[in-house]
C-alpha cells in the first residue's frame, strides 16, 4: 500500500505474513536500489546522509522494524520469535516486494541491521547484489558488547525486569535514556563521539528510543544476542564491504575484521577514531567508499554513476 508518490519519493506499508504493517519509504531512482536496515531502537533517520547522497543515481529504501517508528506492534502477548533476526529478514523480503524492488538490491545494515542483511543474503543469494554491513557483527553481539564479560549479565538483568513487570515494569527503564544527560552518557559509553556527532541526529535517536515500547527493544536485543551465523560466513558469495569504527565500543573492531576475513573477497574500511554512530559522524567518508564499492564490485562494467570525488581510497 502506497501512502505517497511525489516525483521521486514514495512511501507506504508492507503487509507481513502475520498481518503486521511495516512502514517503508523510497527516494530517488536508479538500479541497483540501496536498501537500508537499521539498528535496534533506531528509525530511518540514521540513514539520511545515505539517502541524500545517493538519491540522484539510485533508489534508496528505508524502513522500520516491527514495533519501531510507524510500523505495527506485534500482538499481545508478545512472542520473542516475532522479534528475531530471522523474522526481520522475512520482513525485509516483504518490504522489498511492497516497495517494488524487483532487481537484486545492495543491502546496507547498521549495527543489528548487519545481522539482518547477512541473514537475508544467506536465504536469498540470487536476490542480493551486495552487502555493506556497518558497525555491526555476525554473531551474538551481547557476548562482545564493550568487550566486557559483564555486559550480557547487565542486559539479562534488565530483560528480566521488563519481563517480570510487563509493560509497566519495562517503562521503569525509560529514565535511562529519556534524560537530559543521555547525550553525555552515550558519549561516555562509546555510542557516539561528541566531537563529530551532531546533537540533532542523536536527539532524534534518543527521542525515538524514549517512545519505543521497552519490551520491544529488550526482546529484540535479546533475540539478536542469540543470533549466530559465524559458520555460514564462508557461504556468502556476493560482494561485501565491511565498515568499522576504530573506537566502536558497542561492536569492537575485531568483530568486523573477523567478518571481513571469513567472507570470501570481502573488503574492509576502518574509520580512524570512529564510534558506533559513525554513520552520522563521518557520512562523507562512508558514502564515497560505498560509491567506489558500487563502481568496482557491483555496477556493470562501464557504469560510472559517481561523484567527482569517486576516486577516494
mmCIF file of N, CA and C in Angstrom, residues 232-240 257-267:
data_model
loop_
_atom_site.group_PDB
_atom_site.id
_atom_site.type_symbol
_atom_site.label_atom_id
_atom_site.label_comp_id
_atom_site.label_asym_id
_atom_site.label_seq_id
_atom_site.Cartn_x
_atom_site.Cartn_y
_atom_site.Cartn_z
ATOM 1 N N UNK A 232 28.381 -19.830 8.720
ATOM 2 C CA UNK A 232 27.900 -19.635 7.347
ATOM 3 C C UNK A 232 28.595 -18.505 6.604
ATOM 4 N N UNK A 233 29.450 -17.730 7.269
ATOM 5 C CA UNK A 233 30.097 -16.604 6.593
ATOM 6 C C UNK A 233 30.815 -17.016 5.309
ATOM 7 N N UNK A 234 31.526 -18.147 5.260
ATOM 8 C CA UNK A 234 32.179 -18.529 4.003
ATOM 9 C C UNK A 234 31.205 -18.834 2.869
ATOM 10 N N UNK A 235 29.909 -18.999 3.187
ATOM 11 C CA UNK A 235 28.912 -19.302 2.161
ATOM 12 C C UNK A 235 28.375 -18.051 1.479
ATOM 13 N N UNK A 236 28.718 -16.880 1.989
ATOM 14 C CA UNK A 236 28.236 -15.637 1.380
ATOM 15 C C UNK A 236 29.040 -15.384 0.112
ATOM 16 N N UNK A 237 28.341 -15.362 -1.020
ATOM 17 C CA UNK A 237 29.026 -15.280 -2.304
ATOM 18 C C UNK A 237 28.834 -13.988 -3.054
ATOM 19 N N UNK A 238 28.264 -12.965 -2.412
ATOM 20 C CA UNK A 238 28.075 -11.674 -3.076
ATOM 21 C C UNK A 238 29.168 -10.710 -2.624
ATOM 22 N N UNK A 239 29.395 -9.620 -3.367
ATOM 23 C CA UNK A 239 30.390 -8.634 -2.933
ATOM 24 C C UNK A 239 30.017 -8.029 -1.580
ATOM 25 N N UNK A 240 31.013 -7.860 -0.724
ATOM 26 C CA UNK A 240 30.776 -7.356 0.633
ATOM 27 C C UNK A 240 31.811 -6.296 0.975
ATOM 28 N N UNK A 257 36.820 -7.119 11.640
ATOM 29 C CA UNK A 257 37.956 -7.710 10.933
ATOM 30 C C UNK A 257 37.744 -9.211 10.737
ATOM 31 N N UNK A 258 37.176 -9.868 11.738
ATOM 32 C CA UNK A 258 36.879 -11.293 11.594
ATOM 33 C C UNK A 258 35.850 -11.521 10.492
ATOM 34 N N UNK A 259 34.818 -10.681 10.451
ATOM 35 C CA UNK A 259 33.807 -10.810 9.413
ATOM 36 C C UNK A 259 34.437 -10.698 8.028
ATOM 37 N N UNK A 260 35.271 -9.686 7.842
ATOM 38 C CA UNK A 260 35.902 -9.477 6.541
ATOM 39 C C UNK A 260 36.832 -10.631 6.168
ATOM 40 N N UNK A 261 37.483 -11.205 7.162
ATOM 41 C CA UNK A 261 38.388 -12.331 6.903
ATOM 42 C C UNK A 261 37.631 -13.603 6.530
ATOM 43 N N UNK A 262 36.450 -13.790 7.104
ATOM 44 C CA UNK A 262 35.717 -15.051 6.905
ATOM 45 C C UNK A 262 34.865 -15.047 5.631
ATOM 46 N N UNK A 263 34.487 -13.868 5.137
ATOM 47 C CA UNK A 263 33.661 -13.795 3.926
ATOM 48 C C UNK A 263 34.582 -13.713 2.711
ATOM 49 N N UNK A 264 34.474 -14.626 1.778
ATOM 50 C CA UNK A 264 35.369 -14.621 0.615
ATOM 51 C C UNK A 264 35.309 -13.307 -0.165
ATOM 52 N N UNK A 265 36.475 -12.689 -0.371
ATOM 53 C CA UNK A 265 36.557 -11.482 -1.177
ATOM 54 C C UNK A 265 36.060 -10.217 -0.519
ATOM 55 N N UNK A 266 35.709 -10.270 0.760
ATOM 56 C CA UNK A 266 35.172 -9.081 1.431
ATOM 57 C C UNK A 266 36.234 -8.001 1.574
ATOM 58 N N UNK A 267 35.800 -6.740 1.471
ATOM 59 C CA UNK A 267 36.663 -5.588 1.686
ATOM 60 C C UNK A 267 36.362 -4.999 3.059
#
